[in-house]
XYZ file of C-alpha atoms in Angstrom:
405
model
C 91.605 37.879 88.532
C 88.529 39.614 89.883
C 90.102 41.194 92.594
C 92.827 42.877 89.976
C 89.944 44.256 87.892
C 88.186 45.729 90.718
C 91.057 47.416 91.882
C 92.079 48.702 88.701
C 88.506 50.232 88.313
C 88.769 51.630 91.690
C 92.044 53.559 90.563
C 90.496 54.633 87.478
C 87.883 57.523 86.649
C 86.311 57.672 82.970
C 89.836 55.934 81.812
C 92.050 58.419 83.867
C 94.475 56.977 86.577
C 93.298 58.434 90.151
C 95.751 61.278 91.570
C 98.482 59.715 93.614
C 98.434 60.517 97.290
C 101.464 62.661 97.849
C 104.066 62.006 100.333
C 104.282 64.231 103.551
C 106.864 67.132 102.806
C 108.557 69.218 105.207
C 111.734 71.273 104.483
C 113.379 74.225 106.279
C 115.682 76.861 104.559
C 117.256 79.803 106.422
C 116.742 82.880 104.469
C 118.161 85.296 106.789
C 120.961 84.700 109.642
C 122.066 87.302 112.450
C 125.403 88.836 111.581
C 125.153 88.294 107.856
C 125.641 91.737 105.978
C 126.308 93.557 108.789
C 123.092 92.968 110.314
C 122.918 91.713 113.814
C 119.152 90.792 113.838
C 116.464 89.841 111.445
C 113.026 90.224 112.698
C 109.195 90.920 111.556
C 108.980 88.342 108.655
C 106.500 88.269 105.916
C 105.609 86.129 102.832
C 103.247 86.281 100.022
C 102.681 84.625 96.679
C 101.850 86.722 93.620
C 99.273 86.159 91.068
C 102.080 84.855 88.707
C 103.282 82.520 91.588
C 106.439 84.249 92.790
C 107.212 84.030 96.462
C 108.084 87.089 97.992
C 109.860 87.169 101.686
C 110.589 89.971 103.342
C 111.936 91.418 106.745
C 113.278 94.173 108.983
C 117.188 94.042 109.018
C 118.456 95.537 112.191
C 121.915 97.119 113.054
C 121.984 95.803 116.392
C 121.384 92.558 117.976
C 118.217 91.299 120.104
C 117.546 93.318 123.286
C 117.887 96.567 121.659
C 114.636 98.519 121.127
C 112.522 98.578 118.051
C 113.781 102.112 117.130
C 116.935 100.736 115.697
C 118.773 101.507 112.404
C 116.222 99.472 110.286
C 115.985 98.542 106.510
C 113.554 96.607 104.985
C 115.071 93.711 102.555
C 113.455 91.177 100.252
C 114.054 87.872 98.509
C 112.159 86.389 95.710
C 111.598 82.794 94.586
C 110.483 81.755 91.227
C 110.435 78.006 91.922
C 107.655 77.360 94.846
C 110.224 78.525 97.483
C 113.036 76.047 96.627
C 115.877 78.494 95.847
C 115.989 82.380 96.308
C 117.361 85.709 95.055
C 119.839 87.595 97.024
C 118.502 90.018 99.471
C 117.499 93.527 98.223
C 116.651 96.748 100.210
C 113.163 97.870 98.974
C 112.092 100.985 100.864
C 113.883 104.247 100.559
C 112.516 107.698 101.473
C 114.756 110.497 100.223
C 115.319 113.657 102.025
C 115.889 114.424 105.881
C 114.173 112.034 108.308
C 113.414 112.979 111.888
C 113.204 110.291 114.942
C 109.669 110.096 116.438
C 110.348 112.156 119.619
C 108.710 109.402 121.978
C 111.550 106.968 120.666
C 114.043 109.388 122.687
C 112.936 108.421 125.983
C 113.855 104.509 125.185
C 117.137 103.111 126.320
C 119.896 102.953 123.660
C 118.166 104.713 120.896
C 120.451 106.845 118.542
C 118.737 109.677 117.242
C 120.673 109.457 114.189
C 119.151 106.051 113.481
C 116.817 105.613 110.573
C 113.909 103.262 111.399
C 111.813 101.897 108.491
C 109.288 99.567 110.187
C 106.423 96.969 109.644
C 106.148 96.568 105.919
C 103.037 95.092 104.535
C 102.588 93.717 101.213
C 99.587 92.390 99.112
C 99.396 90.414 96.216
C 96.665 91.938 93.698
C 95.001 89.399 91.471
C 95.892 91.629 88.562
C 99.391 90.830 89.274
C 100.342 94.165 91.184
C 102.099 93.773 94.376
C 101.238 96.492 96.788
C 103.460 97.452 99.699
C 103.086 99.806 102.596
C 105.787 100.739 105.129
C 106.270 102.956 107.951
C 109.089 105.580 108.739
C 109.737 106.010 112.578
C 106.390 104.672 113.735
C 104.969 108.000 112.671
C 104.851 108.298 108.805
C 103.285 105.766 106.285
C 104.360 105.255 102.710
C 102.584 103.173 99.905
C 104.543 102.029 96.847
C 103.733 99.116 94.075
C 105.642 96.903 92.013
C 104.395 95.634 88.462
C 107.010 92.942 87.989
C 106.460 90.710 90.858
C 108.743 92.702 93.328
C 111.941 93.239 90.812
C 111.343 96.869 90.998
C 109.324 99.274 92.919
C 107.909 102.867 91.935
C 108.758 106.080 94.206
C 106.999 105.783 97.512
C 103.913 108.135 98.021
C 103.406 109.247 101.665
C 99.896 108.472 103.051
C 100.291 109.726 106.636
C 97.451 111.992 106.395
C 95.082 108.951 106.141
C 95.943 108.356 109.676
C 94.894 112.085 111.017
C 91.032 110.688 110.695
C 91.910 108.266 113.657
C 92.811 111.118 115.826
C 88.985 112.072 116.467
C 88.614 108.609 118.182
C 92.109 108.079 119.362
C 94.711 110.664 119.779
C 97.781 108.501 118.677
C 101.410 109.386 118.769
C 102.803 106.229 117.353
C 101.398 103.995 114.475
C 102.446 100.701 112.621
C 100.803 98.680 109.572
C 100.318 94.999 109.869
C 103.147 93.592 109.910
C 102.943 90.409 107.508
C 101.041 90.120 104.487
C 97.447 91.326 104.015
C 94.344 90.822 101.932
C 92.569 92.077 98.696
C 88.670 91.264 98.857
C 87.514 88.967 95.975
C 84.123 90.628 95.197
C 85.004 94.203 95.591
C 88.839 94.493 95.020
C 89.202 96.551 98.251
C 92.756 96.256 99.853
C 92.455 95.840 103.414
C 95.407 96.627 105.765
C 95.348 96.325 109.448
C 97.141 98.774 111.655
C 97.682 99.715 115.371
C 97.850 103.065 117.019
C 99.222 104.111 120.362
C 99.208 107.052 122.481
C 102.717 106.209 123.756
C 101.912 106.890 127.290
C 102.524 103.688 128.833
C 105.855 102.377 130.011
C 106.738 101.565 126.181
C 106.125 103.821 123.451
C 104.051 101.201 121.878
C 101.323 101.299 124.607
C 98.604 101.459 125.092
C 97.315 100.717 121.711
C 94.106 100.037 119.788
C 93.542 98.149 116.481
C 91.951 99.191 113.275
C 92.113 98.933 109.596
C 92.787 101.224 106.421
C 91.756 100.386 102.956
C 91.899 101.366 99.494
C 89.126 101.132 96.594
C 91.405 102.225 93.707
C 94.205 100.007 93.897
C 96.280 102.119 96.584
C 95.926 105.360 94.720
C 94.120 106.627 98.006
C 93.530 105.334 101.322
C 90.762 105.786 104.040
C 90.566 105.081 107.682
C 88.203 102.521 108.918
C 86.962 102.188 112.549
C 88.214 101.191 115.536
C 88.117 97.333 115.451
C 89.325 96.437 118.974
C 89.613 99.327 121.544
C 91.854 99.048 124.572
C 89.837 98.074 127.691
C 90.117 96.183 131.109
C 89.352 93.193 129.426
C 90.966 93.603 125.826
C 94.357 94.801 126.688
C 96.747 96.594 124.110
C 95.392 95.095 120.982
C 98.294 95.531 118.329
C 99.850 93.346 115.662
C 96.835 92.195 113.704
C 96.577 90.020 110.533
C 93.486 89.524 108.339
C 91.729 86.811 106.164
C 88.422 86.740 104.068
C 85.772 84.413 105.171
C 83.848 82.647 102.511
C 80.941 84.726 103.070
C 82.826 87.739 102.100
C 83.455 88.993 105.729
C 86.942 90.067 106.970
C 88.081 88.408 109.938
C 91.049 90.131 112.318
C 92.985 87.623 114.325
C 94.599 90.210 117.063
C 97.692 89.975 119.054
C 96.954 91.603 122.725
C 98.257 91.606 126.215
C 94.945 90.692 128.037
C 94.898 88.050 130.982
C 93.005 85.379 129.308
C 96.272 84.735 126.979
C 93.892 84.173 124.026
C 93.894 85.457 120.653
C 91.014 87.994 119.797
C 88.950 87.715 116.989
C 86.473 90.444 115.419
C 84.871 90.520 111.880
C 83.310 93.153 109.551
C 81.354 92.847 106.480
C 83.671 95.309 104.659
C 86.796 95.021 106.391
C 86.600 98.705 107.500
C 83.266 99.425 109.400
C 80.904 97.754 111.767
C 83.210 95.177 113.574
C 81.700 92.700 115.766
C 82.061 92.519 119.437
C 85.649 91.169 119.880
C 85.943 87.787 121.267
C 88.687 85.303 122.638
C 89.515 82.484 120.422
C 90.092 79.523 123.275
C 91.976 77.384 120.944
C 94.478 80.239 119.886
C 96.948 80.563 122.547
C 98.643 83.930 122.934
C 101.988 84.110 124.552
C 102.020 87.947 123.073
C 103.799 87.387 120.001
C 102.914 87.936 116.242
C 101.072 85.277 114.190
C 100.149 84.561 110.694
C 97.009 83.364 108.785
C 96.157 82.647 105.419
C 93.487 80.739 103.270
C 94.506 77.435 101.684
C 92.619 76.605 98.754
C 93.752 73.868 96.577
C 92.565 70.425 95.133
C 89.143 71.167 96.353
C 89.934 71.871 99.899
C 89.102 75.500 101.557
C 90.871 75.688 104.950
C 92.110 78.636 107.024
C 95.338 78.318 108.330
C 97.126 79.969 111.451
C 100.644 79.932 112.892
C 102.103 81.306 116.400
C 103.922 79.762 119.108
C 101.589 77.450 120.892
C 102.803 78.084 124.355
C 101.851 79.731 127.815
C 104.832 78.544 129.958
C 107.782 80.275 131.147
C 111.230 78.688 131.591
C 111.690 80.601 134.739
C 108.397 79.498 136.286
C 107.315 83.303 136.428
C 104.026 83.317 134.562
C 102.103 86.552 135.317
C 98.513 87.096 133.667
C 99.155 89.482 130.629
C 102.828 89.252 130.584
C 105.122 87.625 128.029
C 105.594 84.047 127.806
C 108.177 81.940 126.138
C 108.160 82.148 122.578
C 108.513 78.578 121.411
C 106.604 75.597 119.929
C 105.698 77.587 116.774
C 102.617 75.468 115.361
C 100.386 75.437 112.506
C 96.549 74.992 112.853
C 93.784 74.393 110.323
C 90.108 75.332 110.331
C 87.433 73.881 107.886
C 84.932 75.780 109.190
C 85.768 79.546 108.694
C 87.712 79.661 112.091
C 85.040 78.588 114.201
C 87.117 75.456 115.429
C 90.462 74.137 114.691
C 90.614 70.722 113.662
C 94.286 70.305 113.258
C 97.456 71.713 115.690
C 100.804 70.893 114.744
C 104.215 71.569 116.046
C 106.376 73.228 113.228
C 109.327 74.076 115.352
C 109.374 73.138 119.334
C 112.444 74.955 120.305
C 112.495 79.131 120.613
C 110.444 80.340 117.703
C 108.759 83.636 117.185
C 106.826 85.890 114.709
C 105.593 84.163 111.750
C 103.547 84.656 108.337
C 101.995 82.055 105.886
C 101.480 81.781 102.282
C 100.176 78.951 99.773
C 101.942 78.487 96.478
C 99.612 77.571 93.443
C 100.670 73.820 93.643
C 99.496 73.697 97.184
C 103.081 74.011 98.994
C 102.446 75.887 102.303
C 105.145 78.439 103.434
C 105.585 79.495 106.812
C 108.270 82.248 107.293
C 109.409 82.488 110.852
C 111.902 83.463 113.540
C 113.691 80.599 115.318
C 116.864 80.351 117.689
C 120.342 80.087 116.291
C 123.118 81.848 117.852
C 120.884 83.606 120.394
C 120.360 81.891 123.409
C 117.068 81.730 125.903
C 113.621 80.599 125.479
C 112.225 84.061 126.203
C 114.071 85.672 123.431
C 112.100 88.071 121.324
C 113.923 87.337 118.155
C 115.923 84.403 116.945
C 119.284 83.647 115.053
C 117.443 82.814 111.781
C 114.623 83.766 109.674
C 113.601 80.398 108.053
C 111.230 79.293 105.577
C 109.410 76.028 106.064
C 108.044 74.302 102.872
C 105.452 71.730 103.677
C 102.247 70.333 102.391
C 98.700 69.340 103.733
C 99.866 65.740 103.978
C 102.405 66.705 106.455
C 100.090 68.962 108.359
C 97.740 65.708 108.422
C 100.038 63.114 109.318
C 100.209 61.819 112.915
């Protein structure tokens, strides 16, 4: 009897039952599949949760299959979920710039590029705390546009060109190719500043996207105007071709960039700034974050008194053909989720989400603590060193799954 009473007391606080421990949850749903709706490839996934709890998942829909360049005929598609990512609306095109469009001249030197194709690329969304959803996207890797939604992504206003913002960078870096993000990015809690990572390239390398540097643009008036930040990670002998970059706000208000790169160490690059635009710290490699040369995702998890930083990317440095060369691509597989409880100083958890071929990814967290990872994985496209898979898949899981052995 005493044991029963003691057990009952330990399960009760001030007359309220202690919260039940949730069972580990993992569910995967394919949102886009190669070949559907006339698109042979879906790539560059992004996901964000709005202030109202709506989940928005978007991607680039490409006309041709994997292996064809990033300068394909590309549209930006969006799907919405209002039930924690369980069910989804039909895909809808959300970027359209009226008037004539001209290919970036550098693209015409790439194999299989059709000068008549229109390339919408590198969409970035930000969930504003006031309920607005901000969106930036590029056209032909040379023009940038801003638009917004006031109804959780159902409709969007007419895009406004903000390409002039990037002219300020030419004083320091004479770019010919540019791209925002991709993935979601952030609004700073204290100031409301919108911070968007971008990469720039002179296009003088063997690929029109190289060499490259990483920087940010920002807005202090909710997207009405945009300004150029300082170069965050230059291209050096040590930090080679920094490009696709994700951002997270640290507990002390600093902005941390987590940067894809082609350096010989094969580790992610990290740099921080007090305001997300200037005074970037000396970039450092994070030894715990392997870099197979692939986009990654980052997000803050805040739920039930816990505050963590989550990171996703393919945790692998091997190649199936055994031809590992420093600074060259490794197989995109073993997409893994890492968690840090000390603001990215160390990573206490590392769990595989997709052992097989798995590529670009982005992360989000819903109001009830469900973690979402939107990522590419192999389907009808074979080969472990593939750059894009047959599916874009949303994985729904909880912290209990991440912590489980």
